[in-house]
PDB file of C-alpha atoms in Angstrom:
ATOM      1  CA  UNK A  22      83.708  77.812 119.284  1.00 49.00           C
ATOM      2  CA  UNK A  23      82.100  77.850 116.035  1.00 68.00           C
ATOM      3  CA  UNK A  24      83.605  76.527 112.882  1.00 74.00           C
ATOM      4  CA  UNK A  25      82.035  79.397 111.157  1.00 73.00           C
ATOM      5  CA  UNK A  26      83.552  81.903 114.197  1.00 73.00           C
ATOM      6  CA  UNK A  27      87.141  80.146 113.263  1.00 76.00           C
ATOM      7  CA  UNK A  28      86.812  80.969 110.110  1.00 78.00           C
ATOM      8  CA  UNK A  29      86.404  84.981 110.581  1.00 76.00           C
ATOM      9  CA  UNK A  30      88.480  84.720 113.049  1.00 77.00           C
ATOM     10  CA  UNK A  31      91.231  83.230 110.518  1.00 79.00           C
ATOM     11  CA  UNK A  32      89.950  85.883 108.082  1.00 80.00           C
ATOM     12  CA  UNK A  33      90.525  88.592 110.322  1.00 78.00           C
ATOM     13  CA  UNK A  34      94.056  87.240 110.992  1.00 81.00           C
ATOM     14  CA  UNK A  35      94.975  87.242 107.594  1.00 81.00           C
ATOM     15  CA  UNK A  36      93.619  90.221 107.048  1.00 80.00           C
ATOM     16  CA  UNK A  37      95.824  91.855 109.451  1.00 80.00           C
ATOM     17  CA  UNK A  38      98.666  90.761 108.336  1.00 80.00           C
ATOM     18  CA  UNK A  39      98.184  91.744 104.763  1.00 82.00           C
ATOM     19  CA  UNK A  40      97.198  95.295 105.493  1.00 79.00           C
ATOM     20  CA  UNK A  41     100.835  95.240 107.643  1.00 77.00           C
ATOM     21  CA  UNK A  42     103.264  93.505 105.044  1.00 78.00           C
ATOM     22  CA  UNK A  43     101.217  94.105 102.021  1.00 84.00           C
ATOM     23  CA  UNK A  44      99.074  96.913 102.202  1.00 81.00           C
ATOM     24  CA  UNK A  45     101.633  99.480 104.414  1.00 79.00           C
ATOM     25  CA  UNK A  46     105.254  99.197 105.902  1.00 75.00           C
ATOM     26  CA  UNK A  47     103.783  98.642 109.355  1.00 80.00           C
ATOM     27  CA  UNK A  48     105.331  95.344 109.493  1.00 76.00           C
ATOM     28  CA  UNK A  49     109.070  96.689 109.797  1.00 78.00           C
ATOM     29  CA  UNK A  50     107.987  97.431 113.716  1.00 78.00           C
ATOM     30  CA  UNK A  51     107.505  94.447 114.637  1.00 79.00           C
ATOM     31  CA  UNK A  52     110.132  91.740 112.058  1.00 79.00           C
ATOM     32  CA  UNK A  53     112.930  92.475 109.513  1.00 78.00           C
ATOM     33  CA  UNK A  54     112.265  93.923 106.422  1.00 77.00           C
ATOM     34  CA  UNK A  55     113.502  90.400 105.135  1.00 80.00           C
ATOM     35  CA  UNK A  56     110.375  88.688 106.664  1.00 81.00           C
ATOM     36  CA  UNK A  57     107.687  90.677 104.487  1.00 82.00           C
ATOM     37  CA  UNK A  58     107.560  87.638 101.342  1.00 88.00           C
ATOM     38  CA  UNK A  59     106.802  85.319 104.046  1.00 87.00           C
ATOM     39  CA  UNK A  60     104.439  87.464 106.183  1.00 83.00           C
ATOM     40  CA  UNK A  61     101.883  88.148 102.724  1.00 88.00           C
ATOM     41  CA  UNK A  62     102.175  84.673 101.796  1.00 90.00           C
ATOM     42  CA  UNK A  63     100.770  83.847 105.394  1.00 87.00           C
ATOM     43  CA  UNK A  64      98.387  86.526 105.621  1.00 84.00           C
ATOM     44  CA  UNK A  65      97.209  85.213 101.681  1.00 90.00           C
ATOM     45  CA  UNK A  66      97.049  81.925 102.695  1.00 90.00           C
ATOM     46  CA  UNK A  67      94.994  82.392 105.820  1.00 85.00           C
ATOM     47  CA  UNK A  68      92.578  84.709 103.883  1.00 86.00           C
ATOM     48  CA  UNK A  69      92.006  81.447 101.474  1.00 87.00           C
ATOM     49  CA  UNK A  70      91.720  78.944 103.867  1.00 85.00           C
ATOM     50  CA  UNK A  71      88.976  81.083 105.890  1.00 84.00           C
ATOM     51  CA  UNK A  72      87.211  82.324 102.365  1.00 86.00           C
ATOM     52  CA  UNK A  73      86.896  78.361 100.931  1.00 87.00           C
ATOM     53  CA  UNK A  74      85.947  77.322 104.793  1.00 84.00           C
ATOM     54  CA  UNK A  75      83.123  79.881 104.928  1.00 82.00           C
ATOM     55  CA  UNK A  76      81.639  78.887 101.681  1.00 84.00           C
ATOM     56  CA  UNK A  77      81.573  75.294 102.382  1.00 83.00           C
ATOM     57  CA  UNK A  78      79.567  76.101 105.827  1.00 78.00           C
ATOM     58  CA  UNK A  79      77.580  78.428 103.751  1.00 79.00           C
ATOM     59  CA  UNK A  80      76.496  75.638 101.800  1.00 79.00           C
ATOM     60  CA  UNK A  81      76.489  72.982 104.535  1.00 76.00           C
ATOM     61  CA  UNK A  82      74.012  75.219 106.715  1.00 66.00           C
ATOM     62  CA  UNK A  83      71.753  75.768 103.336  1.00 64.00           C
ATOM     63  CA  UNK A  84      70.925  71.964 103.249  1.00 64.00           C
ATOM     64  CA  UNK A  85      70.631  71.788 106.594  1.00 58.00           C
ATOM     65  CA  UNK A  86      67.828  74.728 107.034  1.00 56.00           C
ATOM     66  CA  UNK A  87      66.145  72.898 104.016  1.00 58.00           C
ATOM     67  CA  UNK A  88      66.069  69.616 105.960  1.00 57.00           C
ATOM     68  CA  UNK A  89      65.140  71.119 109.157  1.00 58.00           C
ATOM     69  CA  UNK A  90      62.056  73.740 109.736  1.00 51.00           C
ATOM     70  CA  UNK A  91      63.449  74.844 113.343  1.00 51.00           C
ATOM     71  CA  UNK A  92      67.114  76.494 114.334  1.00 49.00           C
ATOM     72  CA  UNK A  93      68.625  76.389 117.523  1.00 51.00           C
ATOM     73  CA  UNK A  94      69.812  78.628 120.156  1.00 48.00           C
ATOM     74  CA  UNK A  95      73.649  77.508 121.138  1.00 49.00           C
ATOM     75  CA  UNK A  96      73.673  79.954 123.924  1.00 48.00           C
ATOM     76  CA  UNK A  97      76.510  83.342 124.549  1.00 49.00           C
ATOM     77  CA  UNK A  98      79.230  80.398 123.297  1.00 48.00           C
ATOM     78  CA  UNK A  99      80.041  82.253 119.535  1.00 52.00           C
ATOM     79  CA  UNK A 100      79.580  85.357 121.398  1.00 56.00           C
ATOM     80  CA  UNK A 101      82.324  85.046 124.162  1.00 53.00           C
ATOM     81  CA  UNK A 102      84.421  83.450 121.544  1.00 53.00           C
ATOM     82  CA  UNK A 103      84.373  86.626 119.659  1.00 57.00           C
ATOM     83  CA  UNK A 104      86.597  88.068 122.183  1.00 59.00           C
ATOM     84  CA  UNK A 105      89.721  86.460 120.701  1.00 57.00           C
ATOM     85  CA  UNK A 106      89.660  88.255 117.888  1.00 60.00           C
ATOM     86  CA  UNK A 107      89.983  92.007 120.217  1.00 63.00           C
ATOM     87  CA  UNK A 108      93.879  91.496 119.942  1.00 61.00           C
ATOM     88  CA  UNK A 109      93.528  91.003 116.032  1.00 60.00           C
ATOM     89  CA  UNK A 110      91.276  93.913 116.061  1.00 62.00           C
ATOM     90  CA  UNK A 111      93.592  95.847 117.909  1.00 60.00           C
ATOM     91  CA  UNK A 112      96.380  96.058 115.548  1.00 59.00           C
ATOM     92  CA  UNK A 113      94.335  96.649 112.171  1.00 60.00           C
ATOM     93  CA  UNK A 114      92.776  99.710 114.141  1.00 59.00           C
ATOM     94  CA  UNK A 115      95.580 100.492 116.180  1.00 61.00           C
ATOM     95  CA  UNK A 116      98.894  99.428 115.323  1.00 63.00           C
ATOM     96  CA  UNK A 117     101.483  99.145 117.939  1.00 66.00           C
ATOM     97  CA  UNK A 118     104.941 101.587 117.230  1.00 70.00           C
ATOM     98  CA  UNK A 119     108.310 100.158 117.097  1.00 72.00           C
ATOM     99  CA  UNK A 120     110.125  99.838 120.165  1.00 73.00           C
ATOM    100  CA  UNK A 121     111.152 103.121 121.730  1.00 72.00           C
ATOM    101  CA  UNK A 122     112.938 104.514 124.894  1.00 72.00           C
ATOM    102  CA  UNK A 123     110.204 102.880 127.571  1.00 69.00           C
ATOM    103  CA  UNK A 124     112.097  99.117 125.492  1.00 69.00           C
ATOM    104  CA  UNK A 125     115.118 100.480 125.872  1.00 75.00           C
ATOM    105  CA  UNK A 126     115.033 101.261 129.540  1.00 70.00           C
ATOM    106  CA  UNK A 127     117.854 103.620 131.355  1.00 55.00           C
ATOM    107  CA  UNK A 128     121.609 102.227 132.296  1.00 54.00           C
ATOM    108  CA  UNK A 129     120.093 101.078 135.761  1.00 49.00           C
ATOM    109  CA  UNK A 130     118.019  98.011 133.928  1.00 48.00           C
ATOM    110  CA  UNK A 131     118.605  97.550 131.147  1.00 48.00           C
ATOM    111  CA  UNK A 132     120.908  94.174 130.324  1.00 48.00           C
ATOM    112  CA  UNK A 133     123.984  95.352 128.921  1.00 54.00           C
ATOM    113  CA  UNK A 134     125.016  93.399 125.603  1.00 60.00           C
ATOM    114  CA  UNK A 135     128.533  91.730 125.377  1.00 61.00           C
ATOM    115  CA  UNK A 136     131.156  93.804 124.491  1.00 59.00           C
ATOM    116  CA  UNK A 137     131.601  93.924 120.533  1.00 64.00           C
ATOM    117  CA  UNK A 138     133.876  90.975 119.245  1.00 65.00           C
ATOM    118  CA  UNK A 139     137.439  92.559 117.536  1.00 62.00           C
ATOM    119  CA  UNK A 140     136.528  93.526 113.744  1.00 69.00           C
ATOM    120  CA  UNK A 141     138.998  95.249 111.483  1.00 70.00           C
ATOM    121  CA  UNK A 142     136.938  98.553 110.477  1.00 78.00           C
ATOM    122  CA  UNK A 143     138.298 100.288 107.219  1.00 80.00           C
ATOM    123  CA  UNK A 144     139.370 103.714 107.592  1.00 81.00           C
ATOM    124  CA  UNK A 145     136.642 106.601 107.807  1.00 86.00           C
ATOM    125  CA  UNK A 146     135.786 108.444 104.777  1.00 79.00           C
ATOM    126  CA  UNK A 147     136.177 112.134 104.489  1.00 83.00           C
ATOM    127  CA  UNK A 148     133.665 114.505 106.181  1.00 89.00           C
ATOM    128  CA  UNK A 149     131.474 113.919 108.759  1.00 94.00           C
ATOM    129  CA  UNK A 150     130.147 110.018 108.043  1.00 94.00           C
ATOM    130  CA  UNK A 151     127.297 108.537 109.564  1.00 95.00           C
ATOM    131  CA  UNK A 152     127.283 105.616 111.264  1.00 95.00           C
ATOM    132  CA  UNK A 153     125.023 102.970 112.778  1.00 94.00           C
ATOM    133  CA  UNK A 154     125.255 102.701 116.449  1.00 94.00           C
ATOM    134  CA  UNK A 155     126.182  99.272 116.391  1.00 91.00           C
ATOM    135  CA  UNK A 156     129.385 100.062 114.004  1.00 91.00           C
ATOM    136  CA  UNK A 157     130.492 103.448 116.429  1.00 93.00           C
ATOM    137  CA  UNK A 158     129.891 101.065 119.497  1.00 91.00           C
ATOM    138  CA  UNK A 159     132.196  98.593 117.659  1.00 89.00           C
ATOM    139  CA  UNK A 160     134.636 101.297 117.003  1.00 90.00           C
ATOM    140  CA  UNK A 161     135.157 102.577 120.296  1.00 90.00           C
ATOM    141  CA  UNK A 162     135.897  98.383 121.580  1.00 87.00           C
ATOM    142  CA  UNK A 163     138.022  98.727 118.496  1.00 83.00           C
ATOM    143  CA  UNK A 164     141.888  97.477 120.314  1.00 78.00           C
ATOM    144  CA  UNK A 165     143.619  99.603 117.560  1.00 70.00           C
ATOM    145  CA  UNK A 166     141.524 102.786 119.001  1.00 64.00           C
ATOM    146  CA  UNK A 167     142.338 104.960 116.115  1.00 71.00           C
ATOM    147  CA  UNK A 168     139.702 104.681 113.984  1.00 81.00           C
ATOM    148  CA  UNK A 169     137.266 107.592 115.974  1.00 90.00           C
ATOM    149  CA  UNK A 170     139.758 109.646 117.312  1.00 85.00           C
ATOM    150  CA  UNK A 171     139.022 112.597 116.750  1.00 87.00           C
ATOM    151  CA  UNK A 172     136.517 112.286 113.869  1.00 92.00           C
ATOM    152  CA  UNK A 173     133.368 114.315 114.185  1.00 95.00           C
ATOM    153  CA  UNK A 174     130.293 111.513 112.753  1.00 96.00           C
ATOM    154  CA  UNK A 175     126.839 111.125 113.022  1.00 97.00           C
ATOM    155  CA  UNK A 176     124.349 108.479 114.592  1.00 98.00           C
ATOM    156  CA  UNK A 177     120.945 109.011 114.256  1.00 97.00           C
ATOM    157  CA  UNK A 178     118.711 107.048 117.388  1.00 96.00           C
ATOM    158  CA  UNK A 179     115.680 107.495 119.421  1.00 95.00           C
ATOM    159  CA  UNK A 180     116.194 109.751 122.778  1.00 96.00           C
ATOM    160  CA  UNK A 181     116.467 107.790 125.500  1.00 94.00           C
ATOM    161  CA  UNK A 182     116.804 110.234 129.230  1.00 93.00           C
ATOM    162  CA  UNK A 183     119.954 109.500 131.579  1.00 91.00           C
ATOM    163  CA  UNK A 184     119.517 109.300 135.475  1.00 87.00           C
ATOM    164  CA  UNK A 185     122.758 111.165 135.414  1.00 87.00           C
ATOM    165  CA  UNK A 186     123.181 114.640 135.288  1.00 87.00           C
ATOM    166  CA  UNK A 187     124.142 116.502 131.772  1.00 89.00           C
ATOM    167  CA  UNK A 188     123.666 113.590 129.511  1.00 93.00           C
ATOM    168  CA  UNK A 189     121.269 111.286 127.890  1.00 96.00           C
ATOM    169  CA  UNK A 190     121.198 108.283 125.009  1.00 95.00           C
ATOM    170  CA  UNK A 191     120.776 108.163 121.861  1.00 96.00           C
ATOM    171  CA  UNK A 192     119.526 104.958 121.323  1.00 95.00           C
ATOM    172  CA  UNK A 193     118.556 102.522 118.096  1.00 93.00           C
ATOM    173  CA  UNK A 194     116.841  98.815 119.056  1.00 89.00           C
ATOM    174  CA  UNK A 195     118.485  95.910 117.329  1.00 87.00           C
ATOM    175  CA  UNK A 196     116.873  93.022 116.350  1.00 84.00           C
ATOM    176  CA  UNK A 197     117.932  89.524 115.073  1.00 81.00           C
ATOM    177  CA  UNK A 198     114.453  88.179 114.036  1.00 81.00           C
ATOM    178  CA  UNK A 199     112.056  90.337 115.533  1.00 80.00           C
ATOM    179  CA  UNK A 200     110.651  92.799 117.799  1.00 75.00           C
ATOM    180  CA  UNK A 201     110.589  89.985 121.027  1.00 75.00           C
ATOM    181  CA  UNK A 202     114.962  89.953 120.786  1.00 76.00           C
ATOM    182  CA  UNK A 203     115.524  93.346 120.414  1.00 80.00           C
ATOM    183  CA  UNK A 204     118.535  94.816 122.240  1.00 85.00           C
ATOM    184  CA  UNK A 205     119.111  98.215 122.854  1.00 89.00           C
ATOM    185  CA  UNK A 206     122.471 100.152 121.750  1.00 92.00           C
ATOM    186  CA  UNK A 207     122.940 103.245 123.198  1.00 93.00           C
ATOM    187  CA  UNK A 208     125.775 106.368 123.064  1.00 95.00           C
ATOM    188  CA  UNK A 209     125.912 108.474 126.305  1.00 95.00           C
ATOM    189  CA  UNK A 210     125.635 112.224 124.589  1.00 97.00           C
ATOM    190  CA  UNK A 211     127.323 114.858 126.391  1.00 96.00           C
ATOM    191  CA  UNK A 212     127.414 118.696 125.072  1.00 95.00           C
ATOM    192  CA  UNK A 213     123.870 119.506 124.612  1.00 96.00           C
ATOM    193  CA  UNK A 214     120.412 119.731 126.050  1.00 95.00           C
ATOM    194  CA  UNK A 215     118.006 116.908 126.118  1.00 95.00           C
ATOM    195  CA  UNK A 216     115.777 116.668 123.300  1.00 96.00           C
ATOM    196  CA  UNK A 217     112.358 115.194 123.941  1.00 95.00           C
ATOM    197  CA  UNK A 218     112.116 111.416 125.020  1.00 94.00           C
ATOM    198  CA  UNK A 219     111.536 109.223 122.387  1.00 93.00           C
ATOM    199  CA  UNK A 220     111.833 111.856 119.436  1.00 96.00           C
ATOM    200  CA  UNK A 221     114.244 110.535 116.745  1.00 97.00           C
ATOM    201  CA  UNK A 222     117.071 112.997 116.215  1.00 98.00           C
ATOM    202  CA  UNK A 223     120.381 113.062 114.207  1.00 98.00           C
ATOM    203  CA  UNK A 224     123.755 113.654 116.302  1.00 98.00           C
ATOM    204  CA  UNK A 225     126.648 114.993 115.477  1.00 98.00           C
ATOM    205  CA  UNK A 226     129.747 114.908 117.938  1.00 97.00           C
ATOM    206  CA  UNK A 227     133.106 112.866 118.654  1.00 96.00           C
ATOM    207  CA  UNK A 228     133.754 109.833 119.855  1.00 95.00           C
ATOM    208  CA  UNK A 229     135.342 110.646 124.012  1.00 95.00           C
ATOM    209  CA  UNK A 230     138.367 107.669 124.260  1.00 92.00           C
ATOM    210  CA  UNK A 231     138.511 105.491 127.161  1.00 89.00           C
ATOM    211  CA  UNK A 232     139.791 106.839 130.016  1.00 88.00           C
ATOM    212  CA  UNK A 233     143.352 104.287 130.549  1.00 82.00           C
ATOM    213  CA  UNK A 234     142.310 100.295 128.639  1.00 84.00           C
ATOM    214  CA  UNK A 235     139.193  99.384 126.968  1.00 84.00           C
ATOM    215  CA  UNK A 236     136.538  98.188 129.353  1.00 84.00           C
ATOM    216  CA  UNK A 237     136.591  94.278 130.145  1.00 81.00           C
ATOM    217  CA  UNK A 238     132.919  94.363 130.342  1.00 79.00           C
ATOM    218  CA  UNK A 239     130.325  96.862 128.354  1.00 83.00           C
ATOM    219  CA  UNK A 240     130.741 100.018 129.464  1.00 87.00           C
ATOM    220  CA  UNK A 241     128.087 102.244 127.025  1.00 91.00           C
ATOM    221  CA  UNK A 242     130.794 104.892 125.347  1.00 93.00           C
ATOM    222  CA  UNK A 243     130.286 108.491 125.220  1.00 94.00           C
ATOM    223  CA  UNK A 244     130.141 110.732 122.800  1.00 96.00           C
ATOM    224  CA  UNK A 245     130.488 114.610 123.109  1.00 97.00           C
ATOM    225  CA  UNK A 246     128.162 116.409 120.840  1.00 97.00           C
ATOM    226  CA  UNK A 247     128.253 119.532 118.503  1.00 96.00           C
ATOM    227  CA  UNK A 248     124.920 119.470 116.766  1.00 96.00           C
ATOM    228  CA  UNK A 249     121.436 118.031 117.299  1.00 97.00           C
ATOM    229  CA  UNK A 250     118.752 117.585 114.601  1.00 97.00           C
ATOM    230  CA  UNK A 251     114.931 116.276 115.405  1.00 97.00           C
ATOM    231  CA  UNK A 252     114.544 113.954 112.335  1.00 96.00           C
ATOM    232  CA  UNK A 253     111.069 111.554 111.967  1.00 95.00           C
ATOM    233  CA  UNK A 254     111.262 108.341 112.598  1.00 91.00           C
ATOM    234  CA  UNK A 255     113.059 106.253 109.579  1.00 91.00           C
ATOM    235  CA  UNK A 256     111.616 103.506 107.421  1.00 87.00           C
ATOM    236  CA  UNK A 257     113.659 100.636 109.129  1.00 88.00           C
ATOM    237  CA  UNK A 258     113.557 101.942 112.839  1.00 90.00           C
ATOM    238  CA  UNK A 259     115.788  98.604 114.065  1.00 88.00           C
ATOM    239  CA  UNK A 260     119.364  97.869 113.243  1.00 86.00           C
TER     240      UNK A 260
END
């Protein structure tokens, strides 16, 4: 490959990460919001490095074609080469969503995540709170059991389908760095219709306890629904 091909290439790069972290919130699909300082200094630092290397072989090739009366034909080489950069391409055209229910996968296959380690959750507020998936999952593994009994709340997920009759997920992807560790936390929803797959959607409902001991291994709780909402899809879409 071409220095001068490594260097677009490198441009391009940077490029795409800026118009991700920098330019638009795109970036929150793919890392944690925590990762954007570190994702426009790379994309910054790329665009320099490519911008000083293109000048120098800018200059380099002018004192070369004043030395030389002929060029040279170095074949489809830079050509094929170009084809690396189709990925880059790719997601400054088209950038990929976050995660959604085809991630997420039904209860069949999808790994199942440990069952939450024994926190000591504060008492509910008044109302109807709303809760991250991660917290009402935590809640129901909760050994006191009280906390969601009989509390209406709301989780807001992605709609993930059931295999099972008369219920389906509501789903939110967590991640720890990024998009390639996410893990999926779902609540079975009982009560209501299906919405669409993969629509976002606020639900309300109540927790429905064990039936005799908390599970040994992760059992995916239920929850028995009063009201469904279709919402768009929010800033953050991971926990």
């Amino acid at each position: 490959m071409k220095r001068q091909t490594q260097s677009l290439l490198l441009l391009i790069l940077g490029g795409a990460l800026l118009n991700i972290s920098a330019f638009s919130g795109t970036y929150v699909n793919y890392v944690k919001p925590g990762f954007r300082p570190l994702l426009i200094g790379a994309g910054a630092v790329l665009v320099g490095l490519a911008l000083v290397a293109l000048i120098l072989q800018s200059r380099n090739h002018g004192s070369h074609a004043q030395g030389q009366g002929h060029g040279h034909d170095h074949g489809r080489g830079p050509r094929v080469a170009w084809l690396l950069a189709v990925p880059v391409f790719a997601i400054v055209l088209v950038a990929p969503p976050a995660l959604g229910s085809f991630a997420a996968g039904s209860e069949d296959d999808a790994p199942a995540p440990r069952p939450p380690t024994p926190v000591a959750y504060r008492q509910l507020s008044g109302g109807v709170p709303e809760l991250a998936l991660g917290e009402f999952i935590g809640r129901a593994y909760d050994p006191a059991g009280t906390s969601l009994a009989g509390r209406q709340v709301k989780l807001t997920g992605f709609v993930v389908p059931s295999k099972k009759k008369n219920r389906w997920y509501v789903t939110r992807m967590q991640i720890s760095c990024c998009a390639a560790d996410a893990l999926a936390l779902k609540v079975a929803v009982q009560g209501v219709p299906t919405p669409r797959e993969n629509s976002w959607v606020q639900v309300t409902g109540e927790w429905i306890p064990w039936k005799g001991k908390i599970p040994n291994g992760y059992v995916i709780p239920d929850m028995s629904a009063t009201d469904v909402t279709k919402i768009d899809q929010p800033t953050e879409p991971y926990e």
